[in-house]
Coordinates of C-alpha atoms in Angstrom, one line a residue:
M1 CA 18.7 10.0 -17.3
A2 CA 15.5 10.1 -19.1
R3 CA 12.6 8.5 -17.0
L4 CA 9.6 6.6 -17.9
A5 CA 6.0 7.5 -16.3
Q6 CA 6.2 11.4 -16.7
T7 CA 3.5 13.0 -15.2
P8 CA 2.0 16.2 -17.1
G9 CA 0.2 19.1 -15.3
L10 CA 2.0 19.0 -11.8
T11 CA 2.5 22.1 -9.9
D12 CA 6.1 23.3 -9.2
E13 CA 5.4 22.3 -5.4
Q14 CA 4.7 18.7 -6.5
R15 CA 7.6 18.2 -8.9
S16 CA 9.9 19.5 -6.0
I17 CA 8.5 17.1 -3.8
L18 CA 8.9 14.2 -6.1
E19 CA 12.6 15.2 -6.9
T20 CA 13.2 15.4 -3.2
V21 CA 11.8 11.8 -2.5
R22 CA 13.6 10.5 -5.5
E23 CA 17.0 11.8 -4.6
F24 CA 16.1 9.9 -1.2
A25 CA 15.4 6.8 -2.7
D26 CA 18.4 6.9 -4.8
K27 CA 21.1 8.0 -1.6
E28 CA 19.1 6.4 1.3
I29 CA 17.1 3.4 0.1
I30 CA 18.4 1.7 -2.9
P31 CA 22.0 1.4 -1.4
H32 CA 20.5 -0.5 1.7
A33 CA 17.5 -2.3 0.5
Q34 CA 19.1 -5.5 -0.3
R35 CA 21.1 -5.9 2.8
L36 CA 18.0 -5.0 5.1
E37 CA 15.5 -7.2 2.8
H38 CA 17.7 -10.4 2.9
A39 CA 18.1 -9.6 6.9
D40 CA 14.5 -9.0 7.3
E41 CA 15.5 -6.0 9.2
Y42 CA 13.2 -3.1 10.4
P43 CA 14.2 0.1 8.3
A44 CA 14.7 2.4 11.3
D45 CA 17.1 4.8 9.7
I46 CA 15.0 5.3 6.6
L47 CA 11.8 5.7 8.4
D48 CA 13.6 8.4 10.5
G49 CA 14.5 10.3 7.3
M50 CA 11.0 10.1 6.1
K51 CA 9.7 11.4 9.2
E52 CA 12.2 14.7 8.7
M53 CA 10.7 15.2 5.4
G54 CA 7.3 15.3 6.7
L55 CA 6.0 12.4 4.5
F56 CA 3.8 10.6 7.3
G57 CA 2.0 13.9 7.0
L58 CA 1.9 14.2 3.3
T59 CA -1.8 14.2 2.8
I60 CA -3.0 15.4 6.5
A61 CA -4.4 18.9 6.2
E62 CA -2.1 21.9 7.3
E63 CA -4.6 22.6 10.1
H64 CA -3.4 19.1 11.6
G65 CA 0.2 19.6 11.0
G66 CA 0.6 18.0 7.7
L67 CA 1.4 19.2 4.2
G68 CA -2.2 18.9 2.9
E69 CA -1.2 17.4 -0.2
S70 CA -3.4 15.2 -2.9
L71 CA -3.9 11.6 -3.4
L72 CA -1.9 12.2 -6.8
T73 CA 0.9 13.5 -5.1
Y74 CA 1.0 10.8 -2.7
A75 CA 0.7 8.2 -5.1
L76 CA 3.5 9.6 -7.1
V77 CA 5.7 9.7 -4.1
V78 CA 4.9 6.0 -3.1
E79 CA 5.7 5.2 -6.7
E80 CA 9.4 6.9 -6.1
L81 CA 9.5 4.8 -2.7
S82 CA 8.7 1.6 -4.3
R83 CA 11.0 2.0 -7.0
G84 CA 13.6 2.3 -4.1
W85 CA 12.1 -0.7 -2.1
M86 CA 8.4 -1.6 -1.8
S87 CA 8.6 -2.2 1.9
I88 CA 9.1 1.1 2.7
S89 CA 6.1 2.2 0.6
G90 CA 3.9 -0.6 2.8
I91 CA 5.1 1.4 6.1
V92 CA 3.4 4.7 4.7
N93 CA 0.7 2.8 2.8
T94 CA -1.4 1.8 5.9
H95 CA -0.7 4.8 7.7
F96 CA -2.2 6.9 5.0
I97 CA -5.3 5.1 4.7
V98 CA -5.7 5.4 8.5
A99 CA -5.1 9.1 8.1
Y100 CA -7.3 9.6 5.4
L101 CA -10.3 7.5 7.4
I102 CA -10.0 9.6 10.4
S103 CA -9.6 12.9 8.2
Q104 CA -12.9 12.0 6.1
H105 CA -15.0 10.0 9.0
G106 CA -13.6 10.6 12.4
S107 CA -15.2 12.9 15.0
A108 CA -13.6 16.3 15.7
E109 CA -12.1 15.2 18.8
Q110 CA -10.5 11.9 17.0
Q111 CA -9.0 14.5 14.3
A112 CA -7.8 16.9 16.7
R113 CA -6.0 14.3 18.8
L114 CA -4.8 11.9 16.5
L115 CA -3.8 13.6 13.1
P116 CA -1.3 16.1 14.5
R117 CA 0.7 13.0 15.9
M118 CA 0.3 11.1 12.8
A119 CA 1.5 14.2 10.8
T120 CA 5.0 13.7 12.3
G121 CA 5.1 10.1 12.5
E122 CA 4.9 9.9 16.3
V123 CA 1.7 7.9 15.8
R124 CA 1.5 5.5 12.8
G125 CA -1.5 3.5 11.7
A126 CA -2.5 0.1 10.8
F127 CA -5.6 -1.0 9.0
S128 CA -7.4 -4.6 9.7
M129 CA -10.1 -5.9 7.9
S130 CA -8.9 -9.4 6.9
E131 CA -8.9 -12.6 9.4
P132 CA -7.6 -16.1 9.2
E133 CA -10.9 -17.4 7.4
C134 CA -11.9 -14.0 5.9
G135 CA -9.9 -11.9 3.1
S136 CA -12.0 -10.4 0.3
D137 CA -15.3 -11.6 1.5
V138 CA -15.5 -9.1 4.2
S139 CA -19.2 -10.2 4.9
A140 CA -17.4 -13.5 6.6
I141 CA -16.1 -11.1 9.4
K142 CA -16.3 -13.1 12.6
S143 CA -14.8 -10.5 15.1
K144 CA -17.5 -9.0 17.2
A145 CA -18.1 -6.0 19.2
V146 CA -20.8 -6.1 21.8
R147 CA -22.2 -3.1 23.7
D148 CA -21.8 -3.2 27.5
G149 CA -23.5 0.1 28.5
D150 CA -21.5 3.0 27.1
R151 CA -18.6 0.6 26.0
F152 CA -18.0 -2.1 23.7
V153 CA -16.2 -5.5 24.4
I154 CA -14.3 -6.5 21.4
N155 CA -13.4 -10.4 20.6
G156 CA -11.8 -12.0 17.5
Q157 CA -8.8 -12.4 15.7
K158 CA -7.6 -10.5 12.7
M159 CA -4.9 -11.0 10.0
W160 CA -2.3 -9.7 7.6
L161 CA -1.8 -6.2 9.4
T162 CA 1.1 -4.4 7.8
N163 CA 2.7 -2.3 10.6
G164 CA 0.7 -4.5 13.1
A165 CA 3.6 -4.1 15.6
Y166 CA 5.1 -0.7 15.2
S167 CA 1.6 1.0 14.8
S168 CA 0.1 3.1 17.7
V169 CA -3.8 2.9 16.1
V170 CA -5.2 0.3 14.2
A171 CA -8.5 1.1 12.2
T172 CA -10.4 -2.4 12.8
L173 CA -13.6 -3.5 11.3
V174 CA -15.6 -6.0 13.2
R175 CA -19.2 -6.9 13.5
T176 CA -21.8 -4.9 15.7
E177 CA -25.2 -6.4 15.7
T178 CA -27.5 -3.3 14.7
G179 CA -30.6 -5.1 13.4
A180 CA -29.6 -3.8 9.9
D181 CA -31.3 -5.8 7.0
S182 CA -27.8 -6.0 5.2
V183 CA -24.9 -7.6 6.8
Y184 CA -22.8 -4.9 5.8
G185 CA -25.0 -2.3 8.1
N186 CA -24.0 -4.8 11.0
M187 CA -20.2 -3.8 11.0
S188 CA -18.5 -0.9 12.6
T189 CA -14.9 0.8 12.5
F190 CA -12.9 1.1 15.9
L191 CA -9.9 3.1 16.6
L192 CA -7.8 0.5 18.7
E193 CA -4.9 2.5 20.3
K194 CA -2.1 0.4 21.7
E195 CA 1.6 0.7 22.4
P196 CA 4.2 -0.2 19.5
G197 CA 5.6 -3.4 20.1
F198 CA 4.7 -7.3 20.2
G199 CA 2.9 -9.3 22.9
E200 CA 0.1 -7.5 24.7
T201 CA 0.1 -4.2 23.6
A202 CA -3.0 -3.0 25.1
P203 CA -5.2 -4.7 27.5
G204 CA -6.6 -8.0 25.7
L205 CA -5.0 -6.5 22.5
T206 CA -2.1 -8.9 21.6
I207 CA 0.4 -8.9 18.5
P208 CA 1.7 -12.5 18.8
G209 CA 4.7 -11.9 16.4
K210 CA 5.7 -11.5 12.7
I211 CA 4.8 -13.6 10.0
D212 CA 7.6 -15.1 7.8
K213 CA 6.8 -14.0 4.2
M214 CA 8.4 -14.9 0.9
G215 CA 8.8 -11.4 0.1
Y216 CA 8.1 -7.9 1.5
K217 CA 10.2 -8.4 4.3
G218 CA 11.6 -5.6 6.8
V219 CA 8.2 -4.0 7.5
E220 CA 6.4 -6.5 9.6
T221 CA 3.1 -8.2 8.8
T222 CA 1.1 -9.7 11.9
E223 CA -2.0 -11.3 13.5
M224 CA -3.9 -9.4 16.1
V225 CA -5.6 -11.1 19.0
L226 CA -8.4 -9.6 20.6
D227 CA -9.8 -10.8 23.9
G228 CA -12.1 -8.7 25.9
V229 CA -10.8 -5.5 24.3
T230 CA -13.0 -2.8 26.3
V231 CA -13.2 0.3 24.4
P232 CA -15.6 3.7 24.9
D233 CA -18.1 4.7 22.4
S234 CA -15.6 7.3 21.3
A235 CA -13.3 4.6 20.1
V236 CA -15.9 4.0 16.9
L237 CA -14.7 5.7 13.8
G238 CA -16.7 9.1 13.9
G239 CA -18.0 8.5 17.5
A240 CA -21.0 6.4 18.4
D241 CA -23.5 7.6 16.0
Q242 CA -21.6 6.0 13.5
V243 CA -22.1 2.4 14.7
G244 CA -22.9 0.3 11.6
R245 CA -21.2 2.5 9.3
G246 CA -17.7 0.8 9.4
F247 CA -18.2 -1.1 6.0
Y248 CA -19.0 2.1 3.8
Q249 CA -16.1 3.9 5.7
M250 CA -13.4 0.8 5.1
M251 CA -14.3 0.7 1.4
D252 CA -13.9 4.3 1.0
G253 CA -10.3 3.9 2.5
I254 CA -9.9 0.8 0.1
E255 CA -10.4 2.7 -2.8
V256 CA -7.3 4.9 -2.2
G257 CA -5.6 1.7 -1.0
R258 CA -5.9 0.4 -4.6
V259 CA -4.4 3.4 -6.0
N260 CA -1.5 3.3 -3.5
V261 CA -0.9 -0.6 -4.7
A262 CA -1.2 0.6 -8.2
A263 CA 1.4 3.2 -7.7
R264 CA 3.7 0.5 -5.9
A265 CA 3.5 -1.7 -8.8
C266 CA 4.6 1.1 -11.2
G267 CA 7.7 1.8 -8.8
I268 CA 8.7 -1.9 -9.0
S269 CA 8.2 -1.9 -12.7
I270 CA 10.2 1.2 -13.3
R271 CA 13.1 -0.3 -11.1
A272 CA 13.1 -3.7 -12.9
F273 CA 13.4 -1.6 -16.4
E274 CA 16.2 0.1 -15.1
L275 CA 17.9 -2.7 -13.9
A276 CA 17.2 -4.8 -17.2
V277 CA 18.2 -1.8 -19.7
G278 CA 21.5 -1.2 -17.5
Y279 CA 22.1 -4.8 -17.7
A280 CA 21.4 -5.3 -21.5
Q281 CA 23.5 -2.3 -22.2
Q282 CA 26.5 -3.7 -20.3
R283 CA 26.5 -7.5 -21.0
R284 CA 27.7 -8.7 -24.4
T285 CA 26.9 -11.7 -26.1
F286 CA 28.1 -12.8 -29.7
G287 CA 30.0 -9.6 -29.9
Q288 CA 27.7 -7.0 -29.0
P289 CA 25.5 -5.7 -25.7
L290 CA 22.5 -7.8 -25.4
A291 CA 20.4 -4.8 -25.8
K292 CA 21.6 -4.7 -29.8
H293 CA 19.9 -8.1 -30.1
Q294 CA 16.3 -7.5 -31.4
A295 CA 14.9 -9.8 -29.1
I296 CA 15.9 -8.1 -26.1
A297 CA 15.2 -4.7 -27.7
F298 CA 11.6 -5.7 -28.1
K299 CA 11.3 -6.9 -24.5
L300 CA 12.5 -3.7 -23.6
A301 CA 9.9 -1.8 -25.7
E302 CA 7.2 -4.0 -24.3
M303 CA 8.3 -3.4 -20.8
G304 CA 8.2 0.4 -21.5
T305 CA 4.7 0.6 -23.0
K306 CA 3.2 -1.4 -20.0
I307 CA 4.9 0.8 -17.6
E308 CA 3.7 4.0 -19.2
A309 CA -0.1 2.2 -19.5
A310 CA -0.4 1.1 -15.9
H311 CA 1.0 4.6 -14.7
A312 CA -1.4 6.5 -16.6
L313 CA -4.4 4.5 -15.2
M314 CA -2.9 4.9 -11.9
V315 CA -2.8 8.8 -12.4
N316 CA -6.3 8.8 -13.5
A317 CA -7.7 7.0 -10.6
A318 CA -6.1 9.4 -8.4
R319 CA -7.0 12.6 -10.2
L320 CA -10.9 11.1 -9.7
K321 CA -10.5 10.6 -6.2
D322 CA -9.0 14.2 -5.7
A323 CA -11.9 15.6 -7.7
G324 CA -14.3 14.1 -5.4
Q325 CA -15.8 11.7 -7.9
R326 CA -16.4 8.1 -7.4
N327 CA -13.5 6.0 -8.5
D328 CA -14.2 2.4 -7.9
V329 CA -14.0 1.1 -11.2
E330 CA -10.9 3.2 -12.0
A331 CA -8.8 2.2 -8.9
G332 CA -9.9 -1.4 -9.6
M333 CA -8.8 -1.1 -13.4
A334 CA -5.5 0.5 -12.1
K335 CA -4.6 -1.8 -9.5
L336 CA -5.5 -4.8 -11.8
L337 CA -3.3 -3.5 -14.9
A338 CA -0.4 -2.3 -12.9
S339 CA -0.1 -5.4 -10.7
E340 CA -0.5 -7.8 -13.6
Y341 CA 2.1 -5.8 -16.0
C342 CA 4.4 -5.4 -12.9
A343 CA 4.6 -9.4 -12.6
E344 CA 5.6 -9.4 -16.2
V345 CA 7.8 -6.7 -16.5
V346 CA 9.7 -8.2 -13.4
Q347 CA 10.0 -11.5 -14.9
E348 CA 11.3 -10.1 -18.5
A349 CA 13.6 -8.2 -16.3
F350 CA 14.7 -11.4 -14.7
R351 CA 15.1 -13.2 -17.9
I352 CA 17.4 -10.5 -19.5
H353 CA 19.7 -11.1 -16.4
G354 CA 19.8 -14.8 -17.2
G355 CA 21.5 -16.8 -14.7
Y356 CA 22.8 -14.0 -12.8
G357 CA 19.1 -13.1 -11.9
Y358 CA 19.0 -16.1 -9.8
S359 CA 21.5 -14.8 -7.5
K360 CA 21.0 -13.1 -4.3
E361 CA 23.7 -10.7 -5.3
Y362 CA 21.3 -8.9 -8.1
E363 CA 18.5 -6.7 -7.0
I364 CA 16.1 -8.7 -9.6
E365 CA 16.1 -11.6 -7.4
R366 CA 14.3 -9.4 -4.7
L367 CA 11.9 -7.9 -7.1
M368 CA 10.9 -11.4 -8.3
R369 CA 9.6 -12.3 -4.8
E370 CA 8.1 -8.8 -4.2
A371 CA 6.1 -8.4 -7.3
P372 CA 3.5 -11.4 -6.4
F373 CA 2.1 -9.7 -3.4
L374 CA 0.7 -6.9 -5.4
L375 CA -1.5 -9.5 -7.4
I376 CA -3.1 -10.3 -3.9
G377 CA -2.8 -7.2 -1.9
E378 CA -5.8 -4.9 -1.7
G379 CA -8.0 -7.7 -3.4
T380 CA -7.0 -10.3 -5.9
S381 CA -7.1 -9.5 -9.7
E382 CA -9.9 -11.6 -9.8
I383 CA -11.7 -9.2 -7.2
Q384 CA -10.8 -6.2 -9.3
K385 CA -12.7 -7.7 -12.3
T386 CA -15.9 -8.4 -10.1
I387 CA -15.9 -4.8 -9.0
I388 CA -14.7 -3.6 -12.6
S389 CA -17.5 -5.5 -14.2
R390 CA -20.2 -4.4 -11.4
G391 CA -19.2 -1.1 -12.2
L392 CA -19.5 -1.4 -16.0
L393 CA -22.8 -2.9 -16.0
R394 CA -24.4 -0.4 -13.8
E395 CA -23.2 2.6 -16.1
Y396 CA -24.3 0.6 -19.1
K397 CA -27.3 -0.8 -17.7
L398 CA -30.1 -1.2 -20.4

């Protein structure tokens, strides 16, 4: 079957990886996604298959047991996984961000101790910035780490942790009063290690339970309560001399996270298009297939065009990051366009299905509940516009 969103310039190895993941999505994810999603059941068997494929170590360097692949390869893998079920891509996304942060900013000891086990999926990562009263406004973070000799004592409450329960290490941004002039220079990232599960998973660290959501089910989203969590200097990402660098480290991770969200949106859009075009060719009205009606054919044309545009922006943002270039504007553009177009493509596919689209028997009903998350995850569309406009004004300053 011809596919949208082809990517030129890939190596044979990249194509082989994508073909393997695509086959895995077709055989192991799509047939089970509806049942698991409706039951809000954790996809343990699917995760085991991903471990066997080495996907948890996709971007981790070979010296640490990973495959050493690029952000572009990872984004294209995420696109394929999201085409199967967005929740599966969510499980590897936060893990990937934490692995990236440790690879780029971690100390040699942190890299040697954590990355090999992250590459196998034995240790999985979660990423924590948001709080109950703080989302995109990172300056409003209240959770605080106070130095006590050669240790830190952390108190606070964090929110919206994907993989919050089943992770073993949580990259957590909190305040550390260093005396810097900027609030952003008074923040540090800590690698908080814990046991997987709910309840008190480390002394003072509690994962209360799973947050019930409209969509994005299967993967757990949680709170994290920090009550006197005591950690050594070595828990600071990069070591004790990186105290006060946490905000800048996290923003580096967010850039790759936004490419990931754009890739997720592309994957969902592709699946919605597949469902729509399949239904439009089979369903007959007024003596001919829906797809023969110009109104429907035009919808399909617009959907395909939007998918191609979003995919191209996502690929460009990933390639810039891989080349070591700043990509905050391009990542913001990719995330903005892909998430907005995803919402539009999914809704058009829903309309093409007519009344059947409202039935839980049909897959498009699930996509209708999943697509809205991408409009707010990793920064709302309005936040992306702010980032984009600031970047453009910086570049075009008179």
